[in-house]
GROMACS .gro file of N, CA and C in nm:
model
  354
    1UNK      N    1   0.085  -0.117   0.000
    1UNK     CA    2   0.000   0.000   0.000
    1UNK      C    3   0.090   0.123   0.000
    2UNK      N    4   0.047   0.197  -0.085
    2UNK     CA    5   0.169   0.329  -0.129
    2UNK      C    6   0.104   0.436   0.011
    3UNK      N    7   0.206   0.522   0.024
    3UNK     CA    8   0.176   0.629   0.131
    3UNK      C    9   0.048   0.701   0.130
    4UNK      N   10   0.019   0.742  -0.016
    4UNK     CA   11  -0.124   0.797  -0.044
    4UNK      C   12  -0.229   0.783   0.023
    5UNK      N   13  -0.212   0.605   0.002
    5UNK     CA   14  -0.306   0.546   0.047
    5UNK      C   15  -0.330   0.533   0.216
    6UNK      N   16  -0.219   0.489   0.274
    6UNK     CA   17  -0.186   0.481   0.388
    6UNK      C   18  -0.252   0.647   0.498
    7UNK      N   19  -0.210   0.744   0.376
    7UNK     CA   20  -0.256   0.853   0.424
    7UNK      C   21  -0.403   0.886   0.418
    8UNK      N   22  -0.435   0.831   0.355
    8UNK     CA   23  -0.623   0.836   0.347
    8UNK      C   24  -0.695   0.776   0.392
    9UNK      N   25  -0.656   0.649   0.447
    9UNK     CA   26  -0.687   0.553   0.557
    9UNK      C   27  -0.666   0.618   0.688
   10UNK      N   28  -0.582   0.700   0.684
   10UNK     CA   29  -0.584   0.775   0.858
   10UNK      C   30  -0.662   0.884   0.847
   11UNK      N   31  -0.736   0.967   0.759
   11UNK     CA   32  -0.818   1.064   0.764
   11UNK      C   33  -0.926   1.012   0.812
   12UNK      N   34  -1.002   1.108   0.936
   12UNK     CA   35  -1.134   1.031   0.937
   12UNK      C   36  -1.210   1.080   0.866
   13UNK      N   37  -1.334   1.050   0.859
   13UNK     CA   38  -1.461   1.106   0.750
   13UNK      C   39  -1.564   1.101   0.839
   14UNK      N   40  -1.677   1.180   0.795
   14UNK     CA   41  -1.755   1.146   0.842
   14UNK      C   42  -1.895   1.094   0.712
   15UNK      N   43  -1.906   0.959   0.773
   15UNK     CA   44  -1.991   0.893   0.698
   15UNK      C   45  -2.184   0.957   0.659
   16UNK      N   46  -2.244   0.939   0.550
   16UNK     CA   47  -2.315   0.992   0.515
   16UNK      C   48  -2.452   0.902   0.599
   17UNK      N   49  -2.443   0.773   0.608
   17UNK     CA   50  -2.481   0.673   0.724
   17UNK      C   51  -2.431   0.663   0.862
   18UNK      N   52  -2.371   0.741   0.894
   18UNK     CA   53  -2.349   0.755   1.054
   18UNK      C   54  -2.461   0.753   1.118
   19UNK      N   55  -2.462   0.682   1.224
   19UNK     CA   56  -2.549   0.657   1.320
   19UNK      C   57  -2.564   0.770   1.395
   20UNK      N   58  -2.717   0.831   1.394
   20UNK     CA   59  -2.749   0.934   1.515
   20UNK      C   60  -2.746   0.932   1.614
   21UNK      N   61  -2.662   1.001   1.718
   21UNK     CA   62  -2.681   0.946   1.884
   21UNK      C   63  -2.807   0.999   1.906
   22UNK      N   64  -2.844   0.946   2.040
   22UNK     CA   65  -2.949   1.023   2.114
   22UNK      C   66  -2.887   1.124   2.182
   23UNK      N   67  -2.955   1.186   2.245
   23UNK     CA   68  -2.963   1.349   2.366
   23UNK      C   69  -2.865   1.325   2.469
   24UNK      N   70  -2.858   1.188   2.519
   24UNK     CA   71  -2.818   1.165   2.650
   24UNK      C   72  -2.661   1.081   2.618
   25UNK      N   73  -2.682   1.031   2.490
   25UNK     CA   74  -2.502   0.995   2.457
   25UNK      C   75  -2.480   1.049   2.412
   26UNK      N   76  -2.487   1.171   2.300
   26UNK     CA   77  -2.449   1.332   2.266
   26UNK      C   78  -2.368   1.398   2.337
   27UNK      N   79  -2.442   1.411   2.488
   27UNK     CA   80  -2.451   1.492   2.573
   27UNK      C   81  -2.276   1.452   2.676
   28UNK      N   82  -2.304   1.310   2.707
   28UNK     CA   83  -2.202   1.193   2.758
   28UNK      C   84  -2.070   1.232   2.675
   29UNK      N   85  -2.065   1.210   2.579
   29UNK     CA   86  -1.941   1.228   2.476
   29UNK      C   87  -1.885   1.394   2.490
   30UNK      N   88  -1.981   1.463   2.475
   30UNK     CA   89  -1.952   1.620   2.499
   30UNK      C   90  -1.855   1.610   2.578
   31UNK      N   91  -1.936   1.568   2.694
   31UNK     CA   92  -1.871   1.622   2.837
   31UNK      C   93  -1.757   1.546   2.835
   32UNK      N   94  -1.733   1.417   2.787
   32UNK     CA   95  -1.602   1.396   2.813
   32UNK      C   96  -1.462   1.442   2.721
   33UNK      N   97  -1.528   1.469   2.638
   33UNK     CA   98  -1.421   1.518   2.519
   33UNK      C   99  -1.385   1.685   2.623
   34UNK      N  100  -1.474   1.751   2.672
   34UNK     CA  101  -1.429   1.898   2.762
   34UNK      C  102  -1.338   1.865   2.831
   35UNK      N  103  -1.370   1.743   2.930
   35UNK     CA  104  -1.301   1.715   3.037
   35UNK      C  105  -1.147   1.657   3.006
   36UNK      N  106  -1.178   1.589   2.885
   36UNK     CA  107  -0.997   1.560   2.807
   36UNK      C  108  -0.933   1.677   2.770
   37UNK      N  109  -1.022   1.792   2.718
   37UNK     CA  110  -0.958   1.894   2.687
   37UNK      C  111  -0.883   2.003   2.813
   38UNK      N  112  -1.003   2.036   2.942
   38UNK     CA  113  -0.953   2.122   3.056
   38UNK      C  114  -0.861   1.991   3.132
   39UNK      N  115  -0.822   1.854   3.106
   39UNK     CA  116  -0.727   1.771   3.162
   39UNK      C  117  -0.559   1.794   3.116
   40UNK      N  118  -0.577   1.865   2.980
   40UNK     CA  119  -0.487   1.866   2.850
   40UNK      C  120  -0.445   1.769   2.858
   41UNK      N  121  -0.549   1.655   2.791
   41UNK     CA  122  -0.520   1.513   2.746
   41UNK      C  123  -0.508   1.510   2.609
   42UNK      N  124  -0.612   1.617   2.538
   42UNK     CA  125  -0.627   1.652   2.389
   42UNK      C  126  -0.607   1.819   2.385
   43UNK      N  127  -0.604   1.825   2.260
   43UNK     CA  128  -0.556   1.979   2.210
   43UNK      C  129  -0.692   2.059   2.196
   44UNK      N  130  -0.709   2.165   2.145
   44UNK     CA  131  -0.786   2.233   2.164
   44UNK      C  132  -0.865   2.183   2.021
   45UNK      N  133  -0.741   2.189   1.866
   45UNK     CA  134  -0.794   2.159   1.789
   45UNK      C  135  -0.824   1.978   1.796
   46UNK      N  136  -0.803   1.920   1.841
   46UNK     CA  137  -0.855   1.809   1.862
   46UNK      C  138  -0.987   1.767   1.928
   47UNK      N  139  -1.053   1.884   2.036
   47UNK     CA  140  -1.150   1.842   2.070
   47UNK      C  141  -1.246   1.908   1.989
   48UNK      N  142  -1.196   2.011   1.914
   48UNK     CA  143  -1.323   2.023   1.756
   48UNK      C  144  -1.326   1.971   1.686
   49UNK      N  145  -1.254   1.877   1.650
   49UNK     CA  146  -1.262   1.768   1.542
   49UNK      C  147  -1.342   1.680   1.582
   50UNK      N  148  -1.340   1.625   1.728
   50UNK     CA  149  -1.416   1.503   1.750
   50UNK      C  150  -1.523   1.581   1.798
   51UNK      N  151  -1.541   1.699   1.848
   51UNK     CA  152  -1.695   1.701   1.856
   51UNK      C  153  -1.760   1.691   1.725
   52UNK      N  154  -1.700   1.769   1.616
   52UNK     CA  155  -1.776   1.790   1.515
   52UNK      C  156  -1.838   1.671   1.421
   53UNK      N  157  -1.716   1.553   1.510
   53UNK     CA  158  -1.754   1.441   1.401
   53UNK      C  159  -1.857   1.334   1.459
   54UNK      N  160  -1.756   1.287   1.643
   54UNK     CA  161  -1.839   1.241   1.698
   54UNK      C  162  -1.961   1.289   1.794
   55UNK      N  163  -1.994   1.405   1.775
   55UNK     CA  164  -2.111   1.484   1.861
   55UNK      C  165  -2.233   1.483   1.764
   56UNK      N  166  -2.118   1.572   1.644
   56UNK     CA  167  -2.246   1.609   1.541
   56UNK      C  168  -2.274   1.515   1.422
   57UNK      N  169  -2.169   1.490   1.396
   57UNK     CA  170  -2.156   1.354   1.314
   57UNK      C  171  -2.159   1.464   1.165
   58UNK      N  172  -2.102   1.590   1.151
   58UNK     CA  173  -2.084   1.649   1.064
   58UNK      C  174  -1.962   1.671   0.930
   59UNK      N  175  -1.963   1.694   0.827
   59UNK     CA  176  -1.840   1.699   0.771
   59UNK      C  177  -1.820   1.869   0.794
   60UNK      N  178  -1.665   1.880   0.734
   60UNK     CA  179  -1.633   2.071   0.750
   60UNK      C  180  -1.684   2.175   0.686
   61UNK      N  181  -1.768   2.155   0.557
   61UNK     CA  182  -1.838   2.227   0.489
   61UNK      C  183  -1.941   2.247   0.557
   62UNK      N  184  -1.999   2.131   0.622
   62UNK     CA  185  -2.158   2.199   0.680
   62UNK      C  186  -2.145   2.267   0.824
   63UNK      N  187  -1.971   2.211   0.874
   63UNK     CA  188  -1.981   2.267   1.039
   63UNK      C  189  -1.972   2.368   0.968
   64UNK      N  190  -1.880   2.461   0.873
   64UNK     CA  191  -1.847   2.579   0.830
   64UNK      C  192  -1.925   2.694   0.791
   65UNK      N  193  -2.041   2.590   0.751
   65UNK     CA  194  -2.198   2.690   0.733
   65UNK      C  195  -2.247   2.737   0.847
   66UNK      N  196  -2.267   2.623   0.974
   66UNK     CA  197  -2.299   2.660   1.100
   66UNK      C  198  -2.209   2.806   1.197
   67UNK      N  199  -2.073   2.728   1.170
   67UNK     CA  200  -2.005   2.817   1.232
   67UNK      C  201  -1.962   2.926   1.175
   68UNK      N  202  -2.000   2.988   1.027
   68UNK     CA  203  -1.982   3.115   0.970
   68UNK      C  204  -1.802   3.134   0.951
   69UNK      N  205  -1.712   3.014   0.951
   69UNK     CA  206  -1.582   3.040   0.925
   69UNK      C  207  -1.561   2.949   0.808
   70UNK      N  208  -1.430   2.999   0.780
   70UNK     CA  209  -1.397   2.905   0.611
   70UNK      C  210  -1.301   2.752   0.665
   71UNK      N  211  -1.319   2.694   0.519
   71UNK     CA  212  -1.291   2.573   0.572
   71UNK      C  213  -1.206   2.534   0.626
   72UNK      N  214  -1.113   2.644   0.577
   72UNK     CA  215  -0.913   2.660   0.597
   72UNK      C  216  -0.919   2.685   0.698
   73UNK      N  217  -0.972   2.797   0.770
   73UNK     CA  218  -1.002   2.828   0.894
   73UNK      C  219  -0.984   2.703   1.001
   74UNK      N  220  -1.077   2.678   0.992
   74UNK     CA  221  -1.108   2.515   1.005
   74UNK      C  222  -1.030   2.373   1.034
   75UNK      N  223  -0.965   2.415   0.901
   75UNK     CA  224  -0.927   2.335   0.919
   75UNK      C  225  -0.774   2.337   0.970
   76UNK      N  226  -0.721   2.436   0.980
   76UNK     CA  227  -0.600   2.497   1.062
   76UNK      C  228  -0.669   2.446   1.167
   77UNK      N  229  -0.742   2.543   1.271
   77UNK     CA  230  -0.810   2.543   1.433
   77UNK      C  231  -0.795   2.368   1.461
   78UNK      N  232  -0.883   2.263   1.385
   78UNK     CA  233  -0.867   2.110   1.388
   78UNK      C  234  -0.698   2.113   1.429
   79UNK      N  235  -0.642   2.079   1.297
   79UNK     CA  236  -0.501   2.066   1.303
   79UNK      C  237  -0.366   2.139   1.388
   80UNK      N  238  -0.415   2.236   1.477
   80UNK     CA  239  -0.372   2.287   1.558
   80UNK      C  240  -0.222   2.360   1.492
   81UNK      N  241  -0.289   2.437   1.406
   81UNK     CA  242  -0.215   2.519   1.294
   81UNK      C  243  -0.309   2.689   1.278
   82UNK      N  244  -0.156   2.741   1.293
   82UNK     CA  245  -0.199   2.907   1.253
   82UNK      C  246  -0.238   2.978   1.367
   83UNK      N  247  -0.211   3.091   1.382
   83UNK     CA  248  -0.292   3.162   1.452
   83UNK      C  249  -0.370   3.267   1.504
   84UNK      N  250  -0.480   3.202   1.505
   84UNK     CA  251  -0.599   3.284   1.506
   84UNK      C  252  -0.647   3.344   1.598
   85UNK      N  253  -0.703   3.450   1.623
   85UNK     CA  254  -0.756   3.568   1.679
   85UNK      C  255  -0.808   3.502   1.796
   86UNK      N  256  -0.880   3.481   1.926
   86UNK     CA  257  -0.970   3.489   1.995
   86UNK      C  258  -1.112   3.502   1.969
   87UNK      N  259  -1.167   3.553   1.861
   87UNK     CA  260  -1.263   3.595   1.799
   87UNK      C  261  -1.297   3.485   1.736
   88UNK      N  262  -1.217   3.464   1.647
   88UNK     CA  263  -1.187   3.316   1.571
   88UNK      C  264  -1.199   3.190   1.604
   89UNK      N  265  -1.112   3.205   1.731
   89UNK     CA  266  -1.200   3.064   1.791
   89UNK      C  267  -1.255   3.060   1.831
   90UNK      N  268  -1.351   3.168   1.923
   90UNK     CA  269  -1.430   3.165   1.972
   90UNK      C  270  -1.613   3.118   1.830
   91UNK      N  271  -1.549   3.210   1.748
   91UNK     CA  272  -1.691   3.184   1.662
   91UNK      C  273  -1.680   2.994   1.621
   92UNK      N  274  -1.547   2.958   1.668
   92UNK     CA  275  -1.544   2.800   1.583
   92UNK      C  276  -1.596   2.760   1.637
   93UNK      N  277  -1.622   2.743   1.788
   93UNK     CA  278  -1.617   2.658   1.887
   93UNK      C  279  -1.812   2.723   1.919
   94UNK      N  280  -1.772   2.817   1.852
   94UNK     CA  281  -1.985   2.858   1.941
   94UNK      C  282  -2.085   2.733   1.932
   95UNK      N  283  -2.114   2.704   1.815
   95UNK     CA  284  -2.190   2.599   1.764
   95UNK      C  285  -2.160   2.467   1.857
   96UNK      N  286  -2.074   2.481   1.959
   96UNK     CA  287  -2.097   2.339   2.065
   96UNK      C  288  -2.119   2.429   2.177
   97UNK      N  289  -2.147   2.556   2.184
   97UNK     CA  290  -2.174   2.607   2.324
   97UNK      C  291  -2.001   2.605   2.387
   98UNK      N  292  -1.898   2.637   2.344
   98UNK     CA  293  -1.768   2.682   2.386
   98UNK      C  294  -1.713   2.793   2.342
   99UNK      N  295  -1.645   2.860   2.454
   99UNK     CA  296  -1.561   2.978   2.391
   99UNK      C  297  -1.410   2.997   2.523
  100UNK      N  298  -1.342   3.036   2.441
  100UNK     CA  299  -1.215   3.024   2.511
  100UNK      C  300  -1.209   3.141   2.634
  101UNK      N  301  -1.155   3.092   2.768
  101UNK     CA  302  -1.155   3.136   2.872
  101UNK      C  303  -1.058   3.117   2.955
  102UNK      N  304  -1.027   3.185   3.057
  102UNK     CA  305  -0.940   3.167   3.147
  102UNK      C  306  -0.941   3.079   3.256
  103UNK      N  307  -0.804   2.992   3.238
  103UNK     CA  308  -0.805   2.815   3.320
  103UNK      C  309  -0.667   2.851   3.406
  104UNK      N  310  -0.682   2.769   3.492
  104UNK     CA  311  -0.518   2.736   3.561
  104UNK      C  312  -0.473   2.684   3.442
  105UNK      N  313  -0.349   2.731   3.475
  105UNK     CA  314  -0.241   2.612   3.394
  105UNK      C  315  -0.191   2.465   3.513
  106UNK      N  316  -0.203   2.488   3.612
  106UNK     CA  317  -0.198   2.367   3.687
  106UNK      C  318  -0.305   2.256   3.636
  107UNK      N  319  -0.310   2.141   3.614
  107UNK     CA  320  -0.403   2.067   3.618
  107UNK      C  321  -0.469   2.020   3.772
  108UNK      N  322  -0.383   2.019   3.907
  108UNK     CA  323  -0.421   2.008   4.000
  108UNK      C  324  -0.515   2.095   4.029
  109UNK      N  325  -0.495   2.254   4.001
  109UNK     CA  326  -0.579   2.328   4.090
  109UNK      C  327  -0.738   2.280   3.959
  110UNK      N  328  -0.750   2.279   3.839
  110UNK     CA  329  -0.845   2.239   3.781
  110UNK      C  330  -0.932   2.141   3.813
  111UNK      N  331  -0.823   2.006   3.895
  111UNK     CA  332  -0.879   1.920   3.972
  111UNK      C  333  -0.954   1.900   4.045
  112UNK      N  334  -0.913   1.996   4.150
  112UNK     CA  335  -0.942   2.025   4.310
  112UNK      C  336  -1.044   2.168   4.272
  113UNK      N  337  -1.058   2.200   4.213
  113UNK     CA  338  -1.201   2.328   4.137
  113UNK      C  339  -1.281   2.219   4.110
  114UNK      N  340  -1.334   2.153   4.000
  114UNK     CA  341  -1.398   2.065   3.966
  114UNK      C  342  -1.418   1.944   4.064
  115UNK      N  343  -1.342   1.897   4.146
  115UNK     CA  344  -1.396   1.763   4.224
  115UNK      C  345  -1.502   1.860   4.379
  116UNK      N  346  -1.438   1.957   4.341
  116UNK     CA  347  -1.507   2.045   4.455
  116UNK      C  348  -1.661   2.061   4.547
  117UNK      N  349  -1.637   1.984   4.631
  117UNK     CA  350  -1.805   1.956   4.707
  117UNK      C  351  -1.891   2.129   4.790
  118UNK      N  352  -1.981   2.151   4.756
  118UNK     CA  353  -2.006   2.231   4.778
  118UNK      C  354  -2.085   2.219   4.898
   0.00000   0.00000   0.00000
């Protein structure tokens, strides 16, 4: 198998038959893809890729309609390439209800915020 190929086999897609989640595994997946992201287990552009694919089950042309940015745009922000404004990501990320904000950089204190009993 030539590289081409090899390389197109690692792209994901999103299928035109993808299975619809329901509300409540939608919802499940969300939250854990956030929680990989404020863990920095995944990248920022990594957790828009999988929401977009496994949340919405969308390809980049139609998130791109939703989210009012171009595909390049896009597809930089995914690939964790270029950089873009605040504005920018913020409009990428609207369409899942995210916008970029101020975090510890500790993962502990994120920890101990979040496990936090009130």
């Amino acid at each position: 198998m030539g590289i081409d190929m090899m390389e197109k086999k690692k792209r994901q897609r999103v299928s035109s038959t993808q299975a619809q989640l329901d509300g409540i595994t939608r919802t499940a997946q969300r939250n854990e893809i956030i929680y990989q992201l404020l863990h920095g287990l995944i990248s920022r552009g990594q957790a828009l890729k999988t929401l977009r694919i496994e949340v919405l089950g969308i390809n980049q042309v139609r998130y791109c309609q939703i989210a009012h940015i171009s595909r390049q745009t896009l597809s930089d922000i995914e690939n964790d390439k270029g950089n873009y404004s605040v504005e920018t990501i913020n409009q990428a990320f609207k369409p899942m209800g995210l916008e970029l904000g101020i975090v510890p950089i500790s993962k502990k204190i994120i920890h101990e915020v979040m496990t936090k009993q009130s």
